[in-house]
Amino acid sequence: MSKGLSHFLAFLASVLWGINFISMKYLSDYFPSYSLVFLRFVIAALFLWLMLWYRRKKDPTLKPLAKKDYKDTLITGFFGIALYFYFYTFGLKYLTANMAALLCALIPIFSLLGEIVVFKKRYPPIVYAFSLLSIFGVFLVLDMKLSELVSSDAFIGILLMSGTNLSWVVYTMITGNLQKTYGSLSSLTFQSTAGCIVLGLTALSDIKSALVILTTAPNAGLIILNLIYVGVGSSALAYLFYIEGMKHIGLQMASLYMNVIPIVAA
């Protein structure tokens, strides 16, 4: 894959995630949180298994998941799927979609710190300078005083979105080994399935309410369309585009495209 296409895929993933904030904010007004996250990844996992089945018909050499990789698959499914979207969905209860998207623009900073701490990487001073500048920029765009952030519900939302960012960094740092072994599609399919298992345990508490909404809400058609988008568009295709792009241009470069998310959401 060319570098140009890799950059485009990372950019396209960020566009899909920007739209995702709007759909999730809409859905969170109707659905209980646990079931909402579970249903979106049931849709995503089914779509990914369908894609993988089609790929295996053309290429029977694609590897099934080996026992030695169960641990990494479960960890990445937990952090990148379950924990990430728990923080994300509950954070949207306290924040506007636009503000939540702006906070996700800090992911490149979290990625940079993760590579420094875990992989002992070092970057030129200008990289650190621009990283600090981007934090200041996000704070300016939020247009909130520090006292407002600490004393309001927004502070809870910011903490939850920070958990989202940390979960994403853990996921992207570990998922590279699975990608090298199985390829982007297979590894994401396995991870989404593992995430569904974790999410299903918590969704038991409110799945009945979600099913009632799906069958009785007057706007059920629009709700289902948004569910399909967040499942197929932003949970399956966007993840696939991002990790495929990241594989060729690296974690730090791919994460920079997440600065596009708040622009699209706005």
Coordinates of C-alpha atoms in Angstrom, one line a residue:
M1 CA 0.0 0.0 0.0
S2 CA 1.3 3.5 -0.9
K3 CA 2.0 6.1 1.7
G4 CA -0.5 8.4 0.1
L5 CA -3.3 5.8 0.4
S6 CA -2.3 5.1 4.0
H7 CA -2.6 8.8 4.9
F8 CA -6.0 9.0 3.1
L9 CA -7.3 6.0 5.1
A10 CA -6.3 7.5 8.4
F11 CA -8.0 10.8 7.3
L12 CA -11.2 8.9 6.2
A13 CA -11.4 7.1 9.5
S14 CA -11.3 10.4 11.4
V15 CA -14.1 11.8 9.2
L16 CA -16.2 8.8 10.0
W17 CA -15.5 9.2 13.7
G18 CA -16.4 12.8 13.5
I19 CA -19.8 12.0 12.2
N20 CA -20.0 9.2 14.8
F21 CA -20.2 11.8 17.6
I22 CA -23.5 13.2 16.2
S23 CA -25.0 9.7 15.8
M24 CA -24.0 8.6 19.3
K25 CA -25.2 11.8 20.9
Y26 CA -28.6 11.2 19.2
L27 CA -28.7 7.5 20.2
S28 CA -27.6 8.2 23.8
D29 CA -30.8 10.2 24.3
Y30 CA -32.9 7.1 23.7
F31 CA -30.8 4.1 24.6
P32 CA -29.5 2.8 27.9
S33 CA -25.7 3.1 27.7
Y34 CA -24.6 -0.5 28.1
S35 CA -27.0 -1.8 25.5
L36 CA -26.1 1.0 23.1
V37 CA -22.4 0.1 23.1
F38 CA -23.2 -3.6 22.9
L39 CA -25.6 -3.4 20.0
R40 CA -23.2 -1.2 17.9
F41 CA -20.5 -3.8 18.3
V42 CA -22.8 -6.7 17.6
I43 CA -23.5 -5.1 14.3
A44 CA -19.8 -4.3 13.7
A45 CA -18.7 -7.9 14.5
L46 CA -21.3 -9.4 12.3
F47 CA -20.3 -7.1 9.4
L48 CA -16.6 -7.9 10.0
W49 CA -17.2 -11.7 10.1
L50 CA -19.1 -11.4 6.8
M51 CA -16.1 -9.5 5.3
L52 CA -13.7 -12.1 6.7
W53 CA -15.7 -15.0 5.4
Y54 CA -15.7 -13.4 1.9
R55 CA -11.9 -12.9 2.1
R56 CA -11.3 -16.4 3.2
K57 CA -13.1 -17.8 0.2
K58 CA -10.6 -16.0 -1.9
D59 CA -7.6 -16.6 0.3
P60 CA -7.9 -19.8 2.4
T61 CA -4.4 -19.2 3.9
L62 CA -5.7 -16.5 6.3
K63 CA -4.9 -17.7 9.8
P64 CA -7.4 -18.5 12.5
L65 CA -6.7 -17.0 15.9
A66 CA -4.0 -19.0 17.7
K67 CA -4.3 -19.8 21.5
K68 CA -1.1 -17.8 22.2
D69 CA -2.8 -14.6 21.0
Y70 CA -6.0 -15.0 23.0
K71 CA -4.5 -12.8 25.8
D72 CA -3.6 -9.9 23.5
T73 CA -6.9 -10.2 21.6
L74 CA -8.8 -10.0 24.9
I75 CA -6.8 -7.1 26.2
T76 CA -7.2 -5.0 23.0
G77 CA -10.9 -6.0 22.8
F78 CA -11.3 -4.8 26.4
F79 CA -9.4 -1.5 26.1
G80 CA -10.1 -0.6 22.4
I81 CA -13.7 -1.7 22.3
A82 CA -15.3 -2.2 25.7
L83 CA -13.5 0.3 28.0
Y84 CA -13.1 2.9 25.2
F85 CA -16.8 3.0 24.4
Y86 CA -17.9 2.9 28.0
F87 CA -15.9 6.0 28.7
Y88 CA -17.0 7.5 25.4
T89 CA -20.8 6.9 25.8
F90 CA -21.0 8.0 29.4
G91 CA -18.9 11.1 28.6
L92 CA -21.5 12.1 26.0
K93 CA -24.0 12.3 28.9
Y94 CA -22.1 15.3 30.3
L95 CA -20.8 17.0 27.2
T96 CA -22.0 18.2 23.8
A97 CA -20.9 16.2 20.8
N98 CA -18.6 19.1 19.7
M99 CA -16.8 19.4 23.0
A100 CA -16.3 15.6 23.3
A101 CA -14.9 15.6 19.8
L102 CA -12.5 18.4 20.7
L103 CA -11.2 16.5 23.7
C104 CA -10.6 13.5 21.4
A105 CA -8.2 15.8 19.5
L106 CA -5.9 15.3 22.5
I107 CA -5.3 11.7 21.5
P108 CA -2.0 12.6 19.6
I109 CA -0.7 14.0 22.9
F110 CA -1.6 10.8 24.8
S111 CA -0.1 8.7 22.0
L112 CA 3.1 10.7 22.2
L113 CA 3.4 10.3 25.9
G114 CA 2.6 6.5 25.6
E115 CA 5.5 6.0 23.1
I116 CA 7.9 8.0 25.3
V117 CA 7.0 6.1 28.5
V118 CA 6.6 2.5 27.0
F119 CA 8.9 2.5 24.0
K120 CA 11.4 5.1 25.3
K121 CA 11.2 7.0 22.0
R122 CA 12.6 10.5 21.8
Y123 CA 11.5 13.2 19.5
P124 CA 12.9 16.6 18.5
P125 CA 12.1 19.5 20.9
I126 CA 9.7 21.0 18.3
V127 CA 7.4 18.0 18.6
Y128 CA 7.0 18.6 22.3
A129 CA 6.5 22.3 21.7
F130 CA 3.7 21.7 19.2
S131 CA 2.1 19.1 21.5
L132 CA 1.9 21.6 24.4
L133 CA 0.5 24.2 21.9
S134 CA -2.2 21.8 20.8
I135 CA -3.4 21.3 24.4
F136 CA -3.5 25.1 24.8
G137 CA -5.4 25.3 21.5
V138 CA -8.1 22.8 22.6
F139 CA -8.5 24.7 25.8
L140 CA -9.1 27.9 23.9
V141 CA -11.6 26.4 21.6
L142 CA -13.5 24.9 24.5
D143 CA -13.9 28.6 25.7
M144 CA -14.5 27.6 29.3
K145 CA -12.9 29.0 32.4
L146 CA -10.9 26.6 34.6
S147 CA -13.3 27.2 37.5
E148 CA -16.2 26.2 35.2
L149 CA -14.5 22.9 34.2
V150 CA -13.8 22.0 37.9
S151 CA -17.2 22.9 39.3
S152 CA -19.6 21.6 36.6
D153 CA -20.7 18.3 35.1
A154 CA -18.4 19.1 32.3
F155 CA -15.5 18.1 34.5
I156 CA -16.9 14.6 34.9
G157 CA -17.3 14.4 31.1
I158 CA -13.7 15.6 30.6
L159 CA -12.5 12.9 33.0
L160 CA -14.5 10.2 31.1
M161 CA -13.1 11.4 27.8
S162 CA -9.6 11.3 29.2
G163 CA -10.3 7.7 30.0
T164 CA -11.4 7.2 26.4
N165 CA -8.1 8.7 25.1
L166 CA -6.0 6.5 27.4
S167 CA -7.9 3.4 26.4
W168 CA -7.3 4.2 22.7
V169 CA -3.6 4.6 23.2
V170 CA -3.3 1.2 25.0
Y171 CA -5.3 -0.4 22.2
T172 CA -3.1 1.1 19.4
M173 CA 0.1 0.3 21.1
I174 CA -0.7 -3.4 21.6
T175 CA -2.7 -4.1 18.4
G176 CA 0.3 -3.7 16.1
N177 CA 1.6 -7.3 16.9
L178 CA -1.8 -8.8 16.0
Q179 CA -1.9 -6.9 12.8
K180 CA 1.4 -8.2 11.7
T181 CA 0.4 -11.8 12.4
Y182 CA -3.2 -11.8 11.1
G183 CA -3.7 -8.6 9.0
S184 CA -6.0 -5.7 9.8
L185 CA -9.3 -7.4 8.9
S186 CA -8.7 -10.6 10.9
S187 CA -7.3 -8.9 14.0
L188 CA -10.1 -6.4 14.1
T189 CA -12.7 -9.1 13.7
F190 CA -11.2 -11.1 16.6
Q191 CA -10.9 -8.0 18.8
S192 CA -14.5 -6.9 18.1
T193 CA -15.8 -10.4 19.0
A194 CA -13.8 -10.3 22.2
G195 CA -15.2 -6.8 22.9
C196 CA -18.7 -8.0 22.3
I197 CA -18.3 -10.8 24.9
V198 CA -17.2 -8.2 27.5
L199 CA -19.9 -5.7 26.5
G200 CA -22.6 -8.5 26.6
L201 CA -22.0 -9.1 30.3
T202 CA -22.9 -5.6 31.2
A203 CA -25.7 -5.2 28.6
L204 CA -27.7 -7.8 30.4
S205 CA -28.8 -5.1 32.9
D206 CA -30.6 -3.0 30.4
I207 CA -31.0 -4.9 27.1
K208 CA -34.8 -5.3 27.7
S209 CA -35.3 -1.6 27.8
A210 CA -33.3 -1.2 24.5
L211 CA -35.4 -3.8 22.7
V212 CA -38.6 -2.1 23.9
I213 CA -37.3 1.2 22.4
L214 CA -36.4 -0.5 19.1
T215 CA -39.9 -1.9 18.7
T216 CA -42.1 0.9 20.1
A217 CA -40.4 4.2 19.5
P218 CA -42.1 6.3 16.8
N219 CA -38.7 7.2 15.3
A220 CA -37.5 3.6 15.4
G221 CA -36.4 3.8 11.7
L222 CA -34.1 6.7 12.4
I223 CA -32.7 5.0 15.5
I224 CA -32.0 1.8 13.5
L225 CA -30.2 3.8 10.7
N226 CA -28.0 5.5 13.3
L227 CA -27.3 2.1 14.9
I228 CA -26.2 0.7 11.5
Y229 CA -24.0 3.7 10.9
V230 CA -22.2 3.6 14.3
G231 CA -21.9 -0.2 13.9
V232 CA -20.8 -0.5 10.3
G233 CA -19.4 3.0 9.5
S234 CA -17.6 4.1 12.6
S235 CA -17.0 0.8 14.5
A236 CA -16.1 -1.6 11.6
L237 CA -14.9 0.5 8.6
A238 CA -13.4 3.4 10.4
Y239 CA -11.4 1.1 12.7
L240 CA -10.3 -1.0 9.7
F241 CA -9.2 2.1 7.8
Y242 CA -7.3 3.5 10.7
I243 CA -5.3 0.4 11.7
E244 CA -4.5 -0.3 8.1
G245 CA -3.3 3.3 7.6
M246 CA -1.4 3.2 11.0
K247 CA 0.4 0.0 9.9
H248 CA 2.2 1.9 7.1
I249 CA 2.6 5.5 8.5
G250 CA 3.0 4.7 12.2
L251 CA 1.0 5.5 15.4
Q252 CA 2.1 9.1 15.9
M253 CA 1.5 10.2 12.3
A254 CA -1.9 8.4 12.2
S255 CA -3.0 9.9 15.5
L256 CA -2.5 13.4 14.1
Y257 CA -5.4 12.9 11.8
M258 CA -7.7 12.7 14.8
N259 CA -7.4 16.5 14.9
V260 CA -9.9 16.4 12.0
I261 CA -12.6 14.9 14.2
P262 CA -13.8 18.1 16.0
I263 CA -13.9 19.9 12.7
V264 CA -16.2 17.2 11.2
A265 CA -18.3 17.1 14.3
A266 CA -18.7 20.8 14.4

